[in-house]
Coordinates of C-alpha atoms and ligand atoms in Angstrom, one line a residue:
X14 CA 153.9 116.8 103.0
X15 CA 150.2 117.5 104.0
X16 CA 147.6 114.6 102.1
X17 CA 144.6 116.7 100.4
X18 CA 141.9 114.7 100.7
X19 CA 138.4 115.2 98.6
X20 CA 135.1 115.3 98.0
X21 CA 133.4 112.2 95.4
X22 CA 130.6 114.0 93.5
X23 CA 128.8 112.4 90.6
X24 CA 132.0 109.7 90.7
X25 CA 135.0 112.8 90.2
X26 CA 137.3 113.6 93.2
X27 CA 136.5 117.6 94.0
X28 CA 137.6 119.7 96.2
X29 CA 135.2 122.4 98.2
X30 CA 133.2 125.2 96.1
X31 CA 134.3 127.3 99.0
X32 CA 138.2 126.0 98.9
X33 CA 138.2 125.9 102.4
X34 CA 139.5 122.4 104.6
X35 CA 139.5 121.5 107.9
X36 CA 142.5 119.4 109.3
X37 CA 142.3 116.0 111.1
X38 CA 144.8 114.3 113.8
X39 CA 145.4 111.0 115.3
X40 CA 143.5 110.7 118.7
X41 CA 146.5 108.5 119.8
X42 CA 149.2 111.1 118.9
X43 CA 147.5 114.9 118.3
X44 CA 150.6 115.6 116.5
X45 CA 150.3 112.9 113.9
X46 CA 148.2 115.3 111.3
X47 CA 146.7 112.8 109.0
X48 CA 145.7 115.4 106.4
X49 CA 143.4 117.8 105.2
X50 CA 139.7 117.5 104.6
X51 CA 137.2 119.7 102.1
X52 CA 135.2 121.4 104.5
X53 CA 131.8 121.0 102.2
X54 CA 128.8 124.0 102.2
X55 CA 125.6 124.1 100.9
X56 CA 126.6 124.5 97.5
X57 CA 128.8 121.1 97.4
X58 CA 125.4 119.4 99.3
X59 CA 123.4 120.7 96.4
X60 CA 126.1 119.4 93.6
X61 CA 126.1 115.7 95.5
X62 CA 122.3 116.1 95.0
X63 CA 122.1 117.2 91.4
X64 CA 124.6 114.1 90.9
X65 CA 122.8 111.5 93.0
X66 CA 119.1 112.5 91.9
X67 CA 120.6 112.2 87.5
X68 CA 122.1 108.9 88.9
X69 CA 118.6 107.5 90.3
X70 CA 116.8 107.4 87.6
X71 CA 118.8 104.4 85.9
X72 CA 120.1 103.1 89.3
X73 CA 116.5 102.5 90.2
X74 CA 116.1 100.1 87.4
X75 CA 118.7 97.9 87.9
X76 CA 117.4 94.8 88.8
X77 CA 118.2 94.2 93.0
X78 CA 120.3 91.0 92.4
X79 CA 122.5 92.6 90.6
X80 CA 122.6 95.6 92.9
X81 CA 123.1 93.3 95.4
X82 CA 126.3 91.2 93.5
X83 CA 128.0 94.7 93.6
X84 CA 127.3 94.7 97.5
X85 CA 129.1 91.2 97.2
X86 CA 132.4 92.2 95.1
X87 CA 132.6 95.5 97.7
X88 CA 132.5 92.9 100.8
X89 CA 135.5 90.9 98.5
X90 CA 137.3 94.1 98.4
X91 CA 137.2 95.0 101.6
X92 CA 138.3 91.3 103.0
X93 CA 141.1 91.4 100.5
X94 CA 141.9 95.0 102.3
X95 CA 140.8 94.4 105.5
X96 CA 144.2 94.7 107.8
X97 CA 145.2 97.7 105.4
X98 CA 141.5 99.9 106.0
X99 CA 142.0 98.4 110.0
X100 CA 145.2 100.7 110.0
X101 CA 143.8 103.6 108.4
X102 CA 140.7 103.5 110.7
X103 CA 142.6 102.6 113.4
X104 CA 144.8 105.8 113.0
X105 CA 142.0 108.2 113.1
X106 CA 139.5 106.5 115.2
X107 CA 142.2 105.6 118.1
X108 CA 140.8 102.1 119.0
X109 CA 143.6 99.1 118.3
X110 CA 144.0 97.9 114.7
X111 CA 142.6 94.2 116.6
X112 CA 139.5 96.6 117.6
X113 CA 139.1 98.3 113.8
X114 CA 139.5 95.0 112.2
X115 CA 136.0 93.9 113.7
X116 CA 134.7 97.8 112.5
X117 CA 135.7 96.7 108.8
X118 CA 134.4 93.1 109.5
X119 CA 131.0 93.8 110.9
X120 CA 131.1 96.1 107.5
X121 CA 131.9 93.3 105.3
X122 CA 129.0 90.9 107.3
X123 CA 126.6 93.7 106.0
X124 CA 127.7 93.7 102.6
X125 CA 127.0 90.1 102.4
X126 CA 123.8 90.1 104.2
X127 CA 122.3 93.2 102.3
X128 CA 123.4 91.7 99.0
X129 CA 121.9 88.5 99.4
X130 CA 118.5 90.5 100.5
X131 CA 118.8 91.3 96.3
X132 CA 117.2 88.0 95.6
X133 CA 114.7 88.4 99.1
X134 CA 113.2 91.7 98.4
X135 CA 110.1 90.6 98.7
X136 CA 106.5 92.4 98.5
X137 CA 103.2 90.5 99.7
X138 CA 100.2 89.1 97.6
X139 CA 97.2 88.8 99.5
X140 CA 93.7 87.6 99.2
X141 CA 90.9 90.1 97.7
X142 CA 87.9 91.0 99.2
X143 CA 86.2 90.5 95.9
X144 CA 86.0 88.0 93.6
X145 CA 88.4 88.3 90.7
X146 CA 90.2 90.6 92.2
X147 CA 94.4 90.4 92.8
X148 CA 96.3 92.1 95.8
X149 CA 99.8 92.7 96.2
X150 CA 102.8 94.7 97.4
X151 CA 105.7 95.7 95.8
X152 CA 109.2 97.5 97.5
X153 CA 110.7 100.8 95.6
X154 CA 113.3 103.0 96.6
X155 CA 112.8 106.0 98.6
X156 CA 114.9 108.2 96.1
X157 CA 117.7 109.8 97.3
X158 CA 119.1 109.1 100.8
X159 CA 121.4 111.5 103.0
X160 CA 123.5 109.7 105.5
X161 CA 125.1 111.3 108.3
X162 CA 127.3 109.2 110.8
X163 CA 129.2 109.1 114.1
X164 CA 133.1 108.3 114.2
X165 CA 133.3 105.7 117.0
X166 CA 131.8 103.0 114.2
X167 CA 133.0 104.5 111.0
X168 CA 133.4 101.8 108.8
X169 CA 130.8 99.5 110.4
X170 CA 128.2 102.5 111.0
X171 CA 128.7 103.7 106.9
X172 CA 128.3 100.0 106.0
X173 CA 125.1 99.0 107.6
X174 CA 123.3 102.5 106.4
X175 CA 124.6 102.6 102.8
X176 CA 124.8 99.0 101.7
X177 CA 120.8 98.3 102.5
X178 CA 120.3 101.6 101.1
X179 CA 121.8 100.8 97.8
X180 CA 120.2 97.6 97.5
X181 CA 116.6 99.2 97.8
X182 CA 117.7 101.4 94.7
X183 CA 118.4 104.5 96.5
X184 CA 121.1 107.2 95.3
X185 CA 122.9 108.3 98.6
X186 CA 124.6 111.2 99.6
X187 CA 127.2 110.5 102.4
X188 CA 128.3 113.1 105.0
X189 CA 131.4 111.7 106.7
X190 CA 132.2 112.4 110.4
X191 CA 134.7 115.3 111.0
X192 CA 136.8 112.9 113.3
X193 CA 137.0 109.9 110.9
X194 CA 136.8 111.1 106.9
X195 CA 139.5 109.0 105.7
X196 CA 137.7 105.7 106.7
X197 CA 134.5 106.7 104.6
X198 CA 136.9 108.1 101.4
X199 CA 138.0 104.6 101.6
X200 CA 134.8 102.9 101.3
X201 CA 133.5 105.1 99.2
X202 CA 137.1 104.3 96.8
X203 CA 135.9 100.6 97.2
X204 CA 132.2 101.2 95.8
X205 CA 133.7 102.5 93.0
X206 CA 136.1 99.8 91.9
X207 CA 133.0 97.4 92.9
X208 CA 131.5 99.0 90.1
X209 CA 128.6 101.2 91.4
X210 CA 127.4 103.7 88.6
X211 CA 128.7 107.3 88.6
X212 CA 126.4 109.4 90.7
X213 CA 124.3 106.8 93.1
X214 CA 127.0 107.4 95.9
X215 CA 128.6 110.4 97.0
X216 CA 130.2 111.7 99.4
X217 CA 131.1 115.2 101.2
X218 CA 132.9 116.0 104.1
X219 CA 132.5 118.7 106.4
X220 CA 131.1 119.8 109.4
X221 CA 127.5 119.2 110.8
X222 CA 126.1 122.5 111.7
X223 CA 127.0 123.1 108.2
X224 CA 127.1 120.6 105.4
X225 CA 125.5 118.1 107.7
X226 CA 122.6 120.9 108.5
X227 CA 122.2 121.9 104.5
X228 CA 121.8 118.0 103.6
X229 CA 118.9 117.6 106.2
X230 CA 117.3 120.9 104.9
X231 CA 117.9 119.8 101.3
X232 CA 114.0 119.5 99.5
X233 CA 116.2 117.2 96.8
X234 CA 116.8 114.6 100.0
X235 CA 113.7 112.0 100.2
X236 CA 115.8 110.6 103.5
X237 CA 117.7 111.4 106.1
X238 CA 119.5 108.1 107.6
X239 CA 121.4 109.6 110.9
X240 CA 123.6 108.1 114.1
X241 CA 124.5 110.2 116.4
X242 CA 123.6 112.2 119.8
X243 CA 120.0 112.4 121.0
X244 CA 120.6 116.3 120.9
X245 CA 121.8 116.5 117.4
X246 CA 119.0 114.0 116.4
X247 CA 116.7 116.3 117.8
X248 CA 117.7 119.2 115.4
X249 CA 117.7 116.8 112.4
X250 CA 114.1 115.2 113.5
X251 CA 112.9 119.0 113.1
X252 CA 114.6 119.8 110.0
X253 CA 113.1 116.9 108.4
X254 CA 109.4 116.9 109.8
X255 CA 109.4 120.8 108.4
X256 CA 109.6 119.6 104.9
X257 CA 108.0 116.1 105.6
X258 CA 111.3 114.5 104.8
X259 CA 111.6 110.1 105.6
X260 CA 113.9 109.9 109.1
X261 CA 115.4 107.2 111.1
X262 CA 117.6 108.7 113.9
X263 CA 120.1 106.1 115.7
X264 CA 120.8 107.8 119.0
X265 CA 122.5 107.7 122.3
X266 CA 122.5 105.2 125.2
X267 CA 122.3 104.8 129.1
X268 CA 122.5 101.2 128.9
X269 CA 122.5 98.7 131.7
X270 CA 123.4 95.7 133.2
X271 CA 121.1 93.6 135.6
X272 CA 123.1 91.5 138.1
X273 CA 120.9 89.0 139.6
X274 CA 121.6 87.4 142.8
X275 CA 121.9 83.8 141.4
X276 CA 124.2 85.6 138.4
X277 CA 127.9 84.3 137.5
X278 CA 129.7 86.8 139.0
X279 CA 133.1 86.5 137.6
X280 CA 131.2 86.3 133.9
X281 CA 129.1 89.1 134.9
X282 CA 132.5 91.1 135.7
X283 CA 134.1 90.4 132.6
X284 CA 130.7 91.3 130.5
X285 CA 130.5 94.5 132.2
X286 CA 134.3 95.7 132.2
X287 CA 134.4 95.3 128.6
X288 CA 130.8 96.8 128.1
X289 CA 131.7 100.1 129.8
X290 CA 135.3 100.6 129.4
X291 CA 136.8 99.2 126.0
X292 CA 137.3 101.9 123.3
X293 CA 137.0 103.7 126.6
X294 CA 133.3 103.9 126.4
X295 CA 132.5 105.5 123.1
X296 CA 129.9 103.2 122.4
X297 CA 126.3 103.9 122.0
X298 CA 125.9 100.3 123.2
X299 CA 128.6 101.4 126.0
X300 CA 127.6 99.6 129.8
X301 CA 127.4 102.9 132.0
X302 CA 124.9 101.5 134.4
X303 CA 125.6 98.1 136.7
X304 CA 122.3 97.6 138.8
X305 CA 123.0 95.2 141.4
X306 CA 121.2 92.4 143.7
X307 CA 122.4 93.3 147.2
X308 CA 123.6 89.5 148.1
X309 CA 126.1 89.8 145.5
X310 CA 127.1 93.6 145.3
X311 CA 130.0 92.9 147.5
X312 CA 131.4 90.6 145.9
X313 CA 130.7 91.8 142.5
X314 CA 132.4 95.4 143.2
X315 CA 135.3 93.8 144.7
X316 CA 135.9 91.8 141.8
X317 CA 135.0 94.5 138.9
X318 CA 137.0 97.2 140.9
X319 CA 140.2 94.5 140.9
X320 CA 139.7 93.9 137.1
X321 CA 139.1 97.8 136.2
X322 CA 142.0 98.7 137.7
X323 CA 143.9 95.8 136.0
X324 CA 143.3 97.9 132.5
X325 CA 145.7 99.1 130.4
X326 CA 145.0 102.4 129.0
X327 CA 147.2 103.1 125.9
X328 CA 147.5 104.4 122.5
X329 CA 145.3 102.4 119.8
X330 CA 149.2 101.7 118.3
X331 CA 150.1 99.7 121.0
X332 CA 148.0 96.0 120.4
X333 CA 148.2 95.2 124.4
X334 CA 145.9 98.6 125.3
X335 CA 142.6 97.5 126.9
X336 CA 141.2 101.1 126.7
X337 CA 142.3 103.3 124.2
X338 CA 141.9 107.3 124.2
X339 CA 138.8 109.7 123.8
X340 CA 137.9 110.9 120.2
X341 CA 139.1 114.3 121.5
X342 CA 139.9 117.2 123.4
X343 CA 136.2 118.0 123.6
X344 CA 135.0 115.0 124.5
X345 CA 137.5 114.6 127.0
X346 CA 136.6 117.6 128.7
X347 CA 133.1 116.7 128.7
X348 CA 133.6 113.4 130.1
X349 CA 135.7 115.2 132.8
X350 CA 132.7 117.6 133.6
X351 CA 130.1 114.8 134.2
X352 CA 132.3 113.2 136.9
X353 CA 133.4 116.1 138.4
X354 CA 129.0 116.9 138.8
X355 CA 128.3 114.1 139.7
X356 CA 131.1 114.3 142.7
X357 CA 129.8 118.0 143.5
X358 CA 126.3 116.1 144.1
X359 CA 127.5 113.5 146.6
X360 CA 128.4 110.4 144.3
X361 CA 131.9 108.9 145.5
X362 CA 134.2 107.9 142.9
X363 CA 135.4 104.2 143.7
X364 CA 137.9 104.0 141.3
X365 CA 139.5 106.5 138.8
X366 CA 138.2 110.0 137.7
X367 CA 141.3 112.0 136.4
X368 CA 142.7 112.4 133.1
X369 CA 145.9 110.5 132.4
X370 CA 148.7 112.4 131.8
X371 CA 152.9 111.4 131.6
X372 CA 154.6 109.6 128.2
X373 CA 152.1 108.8 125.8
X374 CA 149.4 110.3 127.7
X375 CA 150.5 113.6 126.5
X376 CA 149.9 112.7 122.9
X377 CA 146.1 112.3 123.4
X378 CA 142.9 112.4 126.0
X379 CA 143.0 109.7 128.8
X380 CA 140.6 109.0 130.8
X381 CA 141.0 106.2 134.0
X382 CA 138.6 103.5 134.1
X383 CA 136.1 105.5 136.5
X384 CA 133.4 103.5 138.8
X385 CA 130.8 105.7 140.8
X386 CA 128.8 104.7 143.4
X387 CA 126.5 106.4 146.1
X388 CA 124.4 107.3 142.9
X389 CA 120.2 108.5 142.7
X390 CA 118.8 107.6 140.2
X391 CA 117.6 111.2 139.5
X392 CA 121.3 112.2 139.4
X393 CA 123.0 113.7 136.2
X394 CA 125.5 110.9 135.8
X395 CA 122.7 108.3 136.3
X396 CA 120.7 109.7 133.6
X397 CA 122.7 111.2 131.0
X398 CA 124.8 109.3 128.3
X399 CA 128.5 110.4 129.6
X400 CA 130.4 108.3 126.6
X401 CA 133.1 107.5 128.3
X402 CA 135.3 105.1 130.3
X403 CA 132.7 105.8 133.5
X404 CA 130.1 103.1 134.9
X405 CA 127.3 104.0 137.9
X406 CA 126.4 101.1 140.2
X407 CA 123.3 100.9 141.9
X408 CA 122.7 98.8 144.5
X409 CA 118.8 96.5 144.7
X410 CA 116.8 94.3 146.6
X411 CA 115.0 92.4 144.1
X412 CA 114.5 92.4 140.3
X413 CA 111.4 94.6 140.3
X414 CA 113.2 97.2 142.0
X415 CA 116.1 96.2 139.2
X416 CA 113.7 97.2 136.6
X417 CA 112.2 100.5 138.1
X418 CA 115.5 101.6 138.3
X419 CA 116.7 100.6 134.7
X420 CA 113.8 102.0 133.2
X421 CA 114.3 105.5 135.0
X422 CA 116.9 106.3 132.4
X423 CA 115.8 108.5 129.7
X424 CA 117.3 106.3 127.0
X425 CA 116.5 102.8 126.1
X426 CA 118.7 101.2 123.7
X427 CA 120.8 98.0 125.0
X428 CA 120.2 96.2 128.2
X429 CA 121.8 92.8 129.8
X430 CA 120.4 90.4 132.5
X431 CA 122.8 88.0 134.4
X432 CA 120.9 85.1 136.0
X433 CA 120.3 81.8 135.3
X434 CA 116.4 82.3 136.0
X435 CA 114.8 81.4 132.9
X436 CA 111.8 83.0 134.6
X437 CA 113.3 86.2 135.4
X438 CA 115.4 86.3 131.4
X439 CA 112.0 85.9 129.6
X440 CA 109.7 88.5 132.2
X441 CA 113.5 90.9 131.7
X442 CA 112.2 91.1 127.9
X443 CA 108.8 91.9 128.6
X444 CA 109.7 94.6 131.4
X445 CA 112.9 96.9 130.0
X446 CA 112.1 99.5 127.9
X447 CA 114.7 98.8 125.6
X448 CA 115.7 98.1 121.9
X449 CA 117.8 95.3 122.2
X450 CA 118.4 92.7 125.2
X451 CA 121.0 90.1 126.5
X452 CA 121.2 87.5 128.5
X453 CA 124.4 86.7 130.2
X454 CA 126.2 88.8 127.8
X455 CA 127.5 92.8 127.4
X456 CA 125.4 95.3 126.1
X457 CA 126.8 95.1 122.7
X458 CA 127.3 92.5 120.2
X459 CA 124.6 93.5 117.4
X460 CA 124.4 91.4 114.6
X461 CA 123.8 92.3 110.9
X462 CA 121.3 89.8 110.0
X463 CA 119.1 91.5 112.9
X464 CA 117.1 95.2 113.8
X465 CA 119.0 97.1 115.8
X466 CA 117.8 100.2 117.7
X467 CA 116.3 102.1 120.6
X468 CA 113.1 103.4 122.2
X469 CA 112.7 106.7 123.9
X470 CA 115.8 109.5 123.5
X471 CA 117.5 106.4 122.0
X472 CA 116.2 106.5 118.4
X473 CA 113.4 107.4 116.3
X474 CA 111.9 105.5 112.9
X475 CA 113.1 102.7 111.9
X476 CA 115.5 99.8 113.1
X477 CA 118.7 99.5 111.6
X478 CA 119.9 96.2 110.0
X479 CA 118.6 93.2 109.0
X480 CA 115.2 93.1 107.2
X481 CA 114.5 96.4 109.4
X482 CA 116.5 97.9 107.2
X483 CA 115.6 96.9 103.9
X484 CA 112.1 98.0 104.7
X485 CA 113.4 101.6 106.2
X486 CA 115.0 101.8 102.6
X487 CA 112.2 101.5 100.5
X488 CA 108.8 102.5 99.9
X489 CA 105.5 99.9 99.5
X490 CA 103.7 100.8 97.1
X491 CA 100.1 98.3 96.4
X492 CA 99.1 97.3 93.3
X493 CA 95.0 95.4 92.6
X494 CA 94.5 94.1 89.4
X495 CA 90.8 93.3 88.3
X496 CA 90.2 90.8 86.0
X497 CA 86.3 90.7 86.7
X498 CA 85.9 92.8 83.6
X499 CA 83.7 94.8 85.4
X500 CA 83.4 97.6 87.8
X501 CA 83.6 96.0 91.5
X502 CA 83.2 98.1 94.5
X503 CA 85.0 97.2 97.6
X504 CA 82.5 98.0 100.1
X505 CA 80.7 94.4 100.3
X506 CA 77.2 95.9 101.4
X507 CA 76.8 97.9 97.7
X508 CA 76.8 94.7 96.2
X509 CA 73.5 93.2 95.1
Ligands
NAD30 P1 127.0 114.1 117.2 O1 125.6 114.0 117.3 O2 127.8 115.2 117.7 O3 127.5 114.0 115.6 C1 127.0 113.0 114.8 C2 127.0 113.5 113.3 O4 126.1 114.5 113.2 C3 128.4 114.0 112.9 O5 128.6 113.5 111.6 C4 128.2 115.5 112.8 O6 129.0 116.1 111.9 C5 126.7 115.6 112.5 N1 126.0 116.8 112.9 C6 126.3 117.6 113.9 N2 125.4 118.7 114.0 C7 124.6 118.5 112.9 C8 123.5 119.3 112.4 N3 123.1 120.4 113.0 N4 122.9 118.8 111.3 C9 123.3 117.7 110.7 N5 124.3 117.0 111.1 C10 125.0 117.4 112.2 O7 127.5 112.7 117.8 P2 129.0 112.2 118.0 O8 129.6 112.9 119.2 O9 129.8 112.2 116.8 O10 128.7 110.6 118.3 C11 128.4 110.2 119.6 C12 126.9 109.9 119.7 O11 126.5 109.0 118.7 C13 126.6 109.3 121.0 O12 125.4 109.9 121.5 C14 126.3 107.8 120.6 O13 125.5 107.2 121.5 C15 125.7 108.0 119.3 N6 125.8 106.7 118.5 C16 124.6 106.0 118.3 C17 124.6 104.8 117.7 C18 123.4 104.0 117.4 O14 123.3 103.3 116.5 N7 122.3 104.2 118.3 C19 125.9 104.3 117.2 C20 127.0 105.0 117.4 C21 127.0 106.3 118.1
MN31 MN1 140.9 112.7 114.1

């Protein structure tokens, strides 16, 4: 029997206006139908507003410690849960339940973290430039937020938009991802038992060029909270500067490592096999660049071509599967299409580039841990963000020719040095342009007590997580207070 899954509008379970649902599958077995999803319109976005904007005006009173001890009993629900929402996600995301019980963990860090902020919402008091005179800041919610999010993260991704979002005082309007619904019913399921009012979340599923589009064009929307592709953040930037909408876009990666020639070798290796090949790349923070000092390339590509072919690509069911499948038939194809250009223009494929195929390789989209080199760095595949199992390796004589090249790519999100140059690690922060940078580590590893975001086609706004967030969240408004008891003027030189 088919699951019908639904909508949560002003805290009741609804189907579509339209009636109309959209079916999803397990990546890891395409015949493994998990259910049927209410493929939301307009009208259900303008319902979820109506709801969330009624629900704002008492939610915004609430006092943020105990918005925030709600954030604390949804973190206790979802530990109590976690191997139970690691499954679930785990089915429709394709990574390994071990993989989706850090996406529900990193979730519960944020509930914790943005709960606590409830005590730590702090404004500023300053001195006055008159006598008499106090100055001060104070933090208010935005109103109501619209958050639209990528599958490859959905329970972490959901988590460390909404729960800073609620604590600022914001209603918010959810738009699950079309790959991943499930994951975000399930949260939203939790918020409720946790005890969050009718109305001040809700959530729709759906497409993006179509409920996704009508929440960003929504005048009832004060912000649009998005992660996704640089390409979709584009059309979502516009949308929201045409009706002078609030915006913070989380977009795609090129990211790097920087393999110095006094670098560990065999920890470099390990950093950058993980980086660009678990969850077979579908990070944002995915490695898909190694740029590499000359002395060691050898040496390094010997040993990171032994340990990518020692992989083992596999269904996110079986718990031994280094890299599990691609989101889709889609994305496969795309991934396929990158390497195949980037062979066309005269890079050479070291190890990899087909689709797997055979046993349980028919029951999803496969892709071989793929290393290119003989790469420009004006090249398509040096340049775009492939998300995939697929790294570039460049070859360099020193680390200012490391940096020219890193900084060629269009992107700038997460970069990683290996060295053991405290000179070079400290002049590696001043000369990437980048959001977030490591030192002897992979490219990813964000935590949720700290910003996280990119510059260039990486992002837009504001940083996501830790105090970064709880600022993109909410409003300052300044408030003087005169206690003279008499008219002042501010501008010193008008006074006698
Ligand atoms: P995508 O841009 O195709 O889709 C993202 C979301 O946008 C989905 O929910 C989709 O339904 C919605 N959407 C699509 N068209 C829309 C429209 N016209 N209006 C409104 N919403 C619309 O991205 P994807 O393929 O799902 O995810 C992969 C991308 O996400 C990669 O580029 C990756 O780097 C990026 N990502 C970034 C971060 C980050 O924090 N920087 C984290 C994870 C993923
Ligand atoms: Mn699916």
């Amino acid at each position: 029997m088919t699951t019908h899954f639904k909508n949560y509008i002003g805290a009741e379970w609804c189907d579509a206006l339209s009636g109309l649902t959209f079916e999803n599958v397990n990546p890891s077995d395409i015949q493994d139908v998990i259910g049927l999803f209410p493929r939301s319109g307009k009208e259900d976005v303008a319902a979820a507003v109506t709801a969330a904007r009624t629900a704002f005006q008492e939610w915004k009173n609430v006092p943020p410690p105990q918005r925030g001890e709600i954030l604390y009993k949804a973190g206790q629900i979802m530990q109590s849960r976690k191997e139970e929402l690691a499954k679930i996600l785990s089915r429709e995301n394709g990574k390994t339940v071990a993989g989706a019980m850090g996406d529900v963990q990193s979730g519960i860090d944020m509930a914790f973290y943005a709960g606590s902020e409830g005590r730590r919402w702090f404004g500023k008091t300053a001195h006055s430039g008159l006598r008499k005179r106090f100055a001060m800041t104070k933090r208010y919610p935005v109103g109501v937020v619209g958050i639209i999010t990528s599958w490859n993260f959905p329970m972490a991704i959901t988590c460390w938009k909404t729960f800073p979002a609620l604590l600022c005082g914001n209603s918010v309007i959810l738009k699950s991802e079309e790959n991943t619904p499930q994951t975000t019913g399930e949260f939203v399921k939790i918020m409720a038992e946790a005890g969050l009012p009718a109305g001040v979340l809700n959530l729709i599923h759906g497409f993006g060029s179509e409920c996704g589009e009508a929440l960003t064009l929504h005048p009832g929307v004060d912000m649009i909270s998005f992660t996704g592709s640089s390409q979709i953040g584009a059309i979502i930037g516009k949308n929201c500067a045409g009706r002078n909408a609030k915006l913070s876009l989380e977009l795609g990666g090129k990211n790097a490592v920087i393999i110095m020639d006094d670098a560990d070798i065999s920890l470099a290796v390990d950093g950058t096999v993980c980086g660009a090949f678990s969850i077979s790349g579908q990070r944002c923070t995915a490695t898909s660049r190694a740029i590499v000092h000359s002395v060691v390339y050898d040496a390094f590509v010997e040993k990171l071509l032994k340990k990518a072919a020692a992989q083992k690509v596999g269904p996110g069911s079986d718990p031994s599967s280094d890299i599990t499948p691609l989101i889709s038939k889609k994305q496969c194809d795309r991934v396929l299409g990158y390497i195949q250009r980037a062979k066309d223009a005269g890079a050479r494929i070291l190890t990899g580039g087909n689709q797997l195929t055979g046993g349980v390789y028919d029951k999803g989209y496969y892709i071989e841990p793929t290393v290119i080199d003989n790469v420009d760095p004006e090249m398509e595949i040096a340049r775009d963000e492939v998300f995939g199992p697929v790294l570039v390796l460049f070859k360099v004589k020193s680390y200012s020719e490391a940096i020219a090249v890193h900084n060629k790519a269009p992107y700038g999100l997460s970069t990683s040095l290996f060295t053991q140059d405290v000179n070079k690690s400290f002049s590696f922060f001043d000369d990437t342009e980048t959001g977030v940078c490591y030192i002897n580590a992979p490219t990813f590893g964000s935590e949720p007590h700290m910003p996280f975001g990119g510059v260039k086609l990486s992002g837009l706004g504001y940083r996501e997580a830790g105090w970064a967030a709880i600022e993109a969240f909410s409003e300052v408004k300044t408030l003087y207070i005169d206690y003279s008891a008499q008219i002042q003027n501010v501008q010193f030189d008008n006074q006698d």
